[in-house]
C-alpha positions as a printed NumPy array, in Angstrom:
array([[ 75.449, -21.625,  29.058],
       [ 74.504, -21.431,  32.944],
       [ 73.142, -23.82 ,  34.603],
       [ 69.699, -21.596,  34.888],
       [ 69.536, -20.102,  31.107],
       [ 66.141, -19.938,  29.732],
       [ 64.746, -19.876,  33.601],
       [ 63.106, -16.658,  34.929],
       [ 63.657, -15.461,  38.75 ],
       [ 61.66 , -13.623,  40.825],
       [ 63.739, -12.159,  44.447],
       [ 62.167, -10.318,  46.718],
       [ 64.291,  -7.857,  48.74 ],
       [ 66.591,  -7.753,  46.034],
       [ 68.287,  -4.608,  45.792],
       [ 70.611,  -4.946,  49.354],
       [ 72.8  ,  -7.236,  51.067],
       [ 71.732, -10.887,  50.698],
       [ 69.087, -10.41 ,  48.495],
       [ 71.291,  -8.421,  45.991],
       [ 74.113, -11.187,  45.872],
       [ 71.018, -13.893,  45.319],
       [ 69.977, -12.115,  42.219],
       [ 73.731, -11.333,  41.141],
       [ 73.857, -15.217,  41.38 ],
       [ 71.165, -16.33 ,  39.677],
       [ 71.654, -14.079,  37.016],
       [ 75.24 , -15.531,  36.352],
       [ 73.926, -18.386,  36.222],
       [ 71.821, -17.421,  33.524],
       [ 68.474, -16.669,  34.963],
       [ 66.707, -13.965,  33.765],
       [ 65.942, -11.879,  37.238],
       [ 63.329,  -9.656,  38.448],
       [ 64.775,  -7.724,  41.387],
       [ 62.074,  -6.955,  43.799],
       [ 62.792,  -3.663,  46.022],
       [ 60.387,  -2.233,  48.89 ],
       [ 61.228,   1.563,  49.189],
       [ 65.213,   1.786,  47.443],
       [ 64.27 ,   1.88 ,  43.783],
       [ 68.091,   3.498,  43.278],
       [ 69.753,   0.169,  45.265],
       [ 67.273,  -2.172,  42.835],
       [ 68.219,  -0.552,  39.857],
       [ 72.078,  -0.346,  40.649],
       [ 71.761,  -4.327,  41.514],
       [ 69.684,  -5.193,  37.889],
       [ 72.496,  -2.812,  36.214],
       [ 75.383,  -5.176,  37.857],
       [ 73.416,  -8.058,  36.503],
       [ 73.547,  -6.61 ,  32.776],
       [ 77.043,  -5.974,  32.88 ],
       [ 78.174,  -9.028,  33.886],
       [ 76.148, -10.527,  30.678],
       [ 72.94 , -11.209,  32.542],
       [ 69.374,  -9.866,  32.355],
       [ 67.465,  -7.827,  35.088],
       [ 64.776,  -5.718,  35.472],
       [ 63.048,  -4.161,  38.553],
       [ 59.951,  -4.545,  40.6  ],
       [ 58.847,  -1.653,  42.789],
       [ 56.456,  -2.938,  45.973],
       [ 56.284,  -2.038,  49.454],
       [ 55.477,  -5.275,  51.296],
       [ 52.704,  -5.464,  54.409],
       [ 51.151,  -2.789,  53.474],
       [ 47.361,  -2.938,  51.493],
       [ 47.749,  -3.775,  48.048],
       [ 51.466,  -5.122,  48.242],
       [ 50.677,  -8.063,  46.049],
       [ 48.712,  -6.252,  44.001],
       [ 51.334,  -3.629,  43.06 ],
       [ 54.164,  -6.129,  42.764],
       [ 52.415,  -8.374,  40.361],
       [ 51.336,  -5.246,  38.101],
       [ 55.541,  -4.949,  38.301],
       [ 56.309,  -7.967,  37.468],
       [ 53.802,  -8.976,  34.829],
       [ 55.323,  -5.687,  32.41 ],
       [ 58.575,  -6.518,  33.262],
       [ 57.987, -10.247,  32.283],
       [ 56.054,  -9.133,  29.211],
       [ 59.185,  -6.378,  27.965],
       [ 61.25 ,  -9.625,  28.225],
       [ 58.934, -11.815,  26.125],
       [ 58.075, -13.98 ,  29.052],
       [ 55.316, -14.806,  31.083],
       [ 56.176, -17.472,  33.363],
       [ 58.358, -17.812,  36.306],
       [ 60.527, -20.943,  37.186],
       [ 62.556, -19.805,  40.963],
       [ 61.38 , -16.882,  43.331],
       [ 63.101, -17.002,  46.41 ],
       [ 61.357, -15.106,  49.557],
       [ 64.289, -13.271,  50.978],
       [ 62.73 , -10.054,  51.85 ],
       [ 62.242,  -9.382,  55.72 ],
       [ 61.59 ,  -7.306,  58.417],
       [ 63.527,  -7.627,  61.492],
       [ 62.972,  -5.108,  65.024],
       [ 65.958,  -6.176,  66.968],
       [ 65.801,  -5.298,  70.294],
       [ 62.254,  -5.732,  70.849],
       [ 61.356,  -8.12 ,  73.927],
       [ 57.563,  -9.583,  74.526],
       [ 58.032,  -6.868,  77.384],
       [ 57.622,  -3.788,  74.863],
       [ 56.727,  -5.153,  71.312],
       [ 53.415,  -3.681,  70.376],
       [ 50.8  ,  -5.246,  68.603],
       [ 51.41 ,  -2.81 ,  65.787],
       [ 54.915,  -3.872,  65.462],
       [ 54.147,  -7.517,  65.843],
       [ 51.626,  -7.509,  63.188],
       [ 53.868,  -5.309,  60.747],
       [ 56.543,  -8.425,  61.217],
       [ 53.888, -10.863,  60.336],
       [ 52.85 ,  -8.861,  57.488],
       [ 56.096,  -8.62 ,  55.785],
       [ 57.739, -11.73 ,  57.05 ],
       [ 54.831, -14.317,  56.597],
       [ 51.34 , -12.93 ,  55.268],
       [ 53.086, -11.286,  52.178],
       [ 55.184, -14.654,  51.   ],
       [ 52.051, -16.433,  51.249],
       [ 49.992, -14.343,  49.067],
       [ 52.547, -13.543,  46.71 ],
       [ 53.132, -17.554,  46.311],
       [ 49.732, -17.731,  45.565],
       [ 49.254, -15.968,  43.347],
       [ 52.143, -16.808,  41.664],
       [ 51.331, -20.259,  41.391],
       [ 49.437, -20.054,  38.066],
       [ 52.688, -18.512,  36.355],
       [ 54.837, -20.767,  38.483],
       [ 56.426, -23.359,  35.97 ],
       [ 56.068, -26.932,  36.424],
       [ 59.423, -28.283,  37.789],
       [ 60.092, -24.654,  39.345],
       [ 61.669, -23.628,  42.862],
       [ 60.574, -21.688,  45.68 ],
       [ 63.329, -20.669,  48.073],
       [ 62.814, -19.035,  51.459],
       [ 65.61 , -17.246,  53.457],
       [ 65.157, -18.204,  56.98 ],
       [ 67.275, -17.746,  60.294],
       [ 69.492, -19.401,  62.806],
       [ 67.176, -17.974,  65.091],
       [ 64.568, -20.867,  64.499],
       [ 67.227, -22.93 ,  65.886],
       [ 68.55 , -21.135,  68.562],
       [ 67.186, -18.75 ,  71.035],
       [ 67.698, -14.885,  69.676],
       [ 68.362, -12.518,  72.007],
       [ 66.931, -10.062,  69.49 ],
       [ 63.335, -10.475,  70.41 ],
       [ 60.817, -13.135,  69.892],
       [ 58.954, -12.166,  67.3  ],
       [ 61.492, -12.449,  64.082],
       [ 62.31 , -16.028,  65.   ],
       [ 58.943, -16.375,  65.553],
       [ 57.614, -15.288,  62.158],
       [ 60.778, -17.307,  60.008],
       [ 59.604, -20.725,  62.344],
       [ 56.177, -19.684,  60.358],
       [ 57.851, -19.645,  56.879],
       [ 59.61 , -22.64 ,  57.586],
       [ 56.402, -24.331,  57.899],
       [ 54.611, -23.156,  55.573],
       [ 58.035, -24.285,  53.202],
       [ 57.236, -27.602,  54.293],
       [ 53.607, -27.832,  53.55 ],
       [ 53.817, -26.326,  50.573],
       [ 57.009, -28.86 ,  48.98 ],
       [ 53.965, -31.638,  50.015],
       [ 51.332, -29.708,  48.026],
       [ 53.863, -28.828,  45.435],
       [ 55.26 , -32.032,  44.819],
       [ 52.873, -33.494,  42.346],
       [ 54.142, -30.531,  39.887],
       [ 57.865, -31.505,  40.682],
       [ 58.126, -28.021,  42.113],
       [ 60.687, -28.219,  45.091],
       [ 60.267, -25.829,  48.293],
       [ 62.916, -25.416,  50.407],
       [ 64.353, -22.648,  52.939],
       [ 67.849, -21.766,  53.501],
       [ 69.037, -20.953,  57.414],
       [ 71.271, -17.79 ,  57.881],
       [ 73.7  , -16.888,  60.789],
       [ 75.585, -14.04 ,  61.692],
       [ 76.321, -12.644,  57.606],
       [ 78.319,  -9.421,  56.672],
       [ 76.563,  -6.9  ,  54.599],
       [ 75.518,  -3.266,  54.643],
       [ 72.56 ,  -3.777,  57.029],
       [ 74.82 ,  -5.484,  59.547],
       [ 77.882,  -3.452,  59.348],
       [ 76.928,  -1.288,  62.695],
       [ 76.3  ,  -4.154,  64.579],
       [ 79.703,  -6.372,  63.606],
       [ 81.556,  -2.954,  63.671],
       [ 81.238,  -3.583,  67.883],
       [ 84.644,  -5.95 ,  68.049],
       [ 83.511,  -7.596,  71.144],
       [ 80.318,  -8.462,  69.461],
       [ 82.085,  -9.472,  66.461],
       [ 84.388, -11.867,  68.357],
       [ 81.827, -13.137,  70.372],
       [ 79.719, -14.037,  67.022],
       [ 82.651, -15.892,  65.191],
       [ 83.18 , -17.876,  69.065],
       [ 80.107, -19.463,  67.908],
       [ 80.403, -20.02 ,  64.768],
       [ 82.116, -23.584,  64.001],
       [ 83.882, -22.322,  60.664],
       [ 85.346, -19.709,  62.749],
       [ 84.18 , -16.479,  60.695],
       [ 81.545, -14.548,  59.772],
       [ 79.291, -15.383,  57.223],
       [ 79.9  , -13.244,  53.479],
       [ 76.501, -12.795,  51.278],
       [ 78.304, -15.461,  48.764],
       [ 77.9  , -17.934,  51.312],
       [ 74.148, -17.814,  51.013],
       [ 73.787, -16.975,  47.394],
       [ 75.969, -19.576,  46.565],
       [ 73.784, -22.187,  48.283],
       [ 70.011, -20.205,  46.422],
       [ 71.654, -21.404,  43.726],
       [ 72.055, -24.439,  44.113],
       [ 68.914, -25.147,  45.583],
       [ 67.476, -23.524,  42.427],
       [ 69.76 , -25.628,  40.071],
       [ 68.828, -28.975,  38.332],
       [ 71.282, -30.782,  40.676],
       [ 69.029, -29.728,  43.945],
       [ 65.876, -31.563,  41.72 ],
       [ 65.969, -34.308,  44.534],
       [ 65.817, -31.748,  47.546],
       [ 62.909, -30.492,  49.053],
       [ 60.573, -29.858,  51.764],
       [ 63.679, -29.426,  54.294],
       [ 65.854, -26.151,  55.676],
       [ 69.549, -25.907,  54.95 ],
       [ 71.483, -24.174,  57.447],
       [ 73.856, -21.768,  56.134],
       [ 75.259, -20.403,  59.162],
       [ 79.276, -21.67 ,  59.136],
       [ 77.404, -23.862,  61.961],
       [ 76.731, -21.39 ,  64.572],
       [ 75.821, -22.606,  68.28 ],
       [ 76.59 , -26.688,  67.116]])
């Protein structure tokens, strides 16, 4: 028996890279998982089929966020995925899906980008919460992924950092408003993390190097790393934890 068996997960951005090793996670833990994908319906199915053979439970939930409709479409997803399950009720969704325009300065971000950011990054995670809230178990978890980039000044552009400072926020609140139903609201930092999104930028060995020279733990982060700490945070043993951000960055920029 895992530590989550008999819960139900919701991840959004579940298919790739962090989001995939969250709902790989979760679902060894026991959870049963809905992985949410945007656009990559092969990458979301190859992720809930991962989950099933390593003796967990998956299904998928097609919805591209910021876009009219989004929560619309993903709740129609979810709700007949619950229902083929038996279930009806969710216990942990974790916000992890975002959209990021590196290399974007105030100088040359357009409105049109800037508002897709806050669509994706901050209007959907609000909406979907809400509505979620009904089917939302007492006692139940809402994770967000955030970024380092709250913390520290991104050389990216302004406008991630400035929509995950928004989340973070609205974490906080929420684990206030929450906190009469014993649900916990939290958000989880990242730094500089290996996956398949990130690959061309780490492949540059000078920006590699110059990545783990700020990291304190001397490396660069792997998607474990974060899963590992979603689940706790959406374990029993986190019941004592919320309204706070965890920085899972190997300490980067201390």
């Amino acid at each position: 028996m895992g530590k989550l068996s008999g819960k139900v997960a919701l991840v959004t951005g579940g298919s790739r890279g962090i989001g995939r090793g969250i709902a790989e996670r979760l679902g060894r833990d026991g959870a049963l998982v809905a992985v949410h994908y945007g656009r990559n319906e092969a990458a979301a199915t190859e992720t809930a089929a991962a989950i099933g053979e390593a003796g967990g439970r998956a299904f998928v939930v097609g919805a591209e966020l910021g876009v009219p409709g989004d929560v619309d479409t993903l709740m129609a997803g979810l709700e007949a995925g619950l229902r083929t399950h038996g279930e009806s009720m969710i216990d942990i969704l974790v916000h992890n899906a975002g959209l990021n325009l590196m290399g974007r300065p105030i100088e040359v971000l357009t409105p049109e980008e800037f508002d897709q950011m806050v669509a994706v990054n901050v209007k959907a995670p609000f909406f979907l919460t809400q509505r979620l809230l009904p089917q939302l178990r007492d006692g139940g978890r809402i994770i967000s992924i955030s970024s380092v980039s709250t913390r520290i000044a991104s050389a990216h552009g302004i406008a991630y950092p400035l929509t995950k400072g928004a989340l973070e926020v609205f974490s906080q609140t929420l684990a206030k408003h929450l906190g009469p139903r014993g649900i916990t609201v939290n958000s989880v930092a990242v730094g500089f993390t290996s996956t398949d999104m990130t690959a061309e930028v780490l492949a540059d060995p000078a920006n590699r190097e110059r990545n783990i020279s700020l990291t304190a733990l001397g490396r660069i982060g792997r998607v474990p790393d974060i899963a590992d700490a979603v689940a706790f945070l959406a374990s029993d043993d986190a019941r004592w934890i919320t309204g706070t951000k965890v920085d899972v960055t190997g300490g980067v920029s201390l």
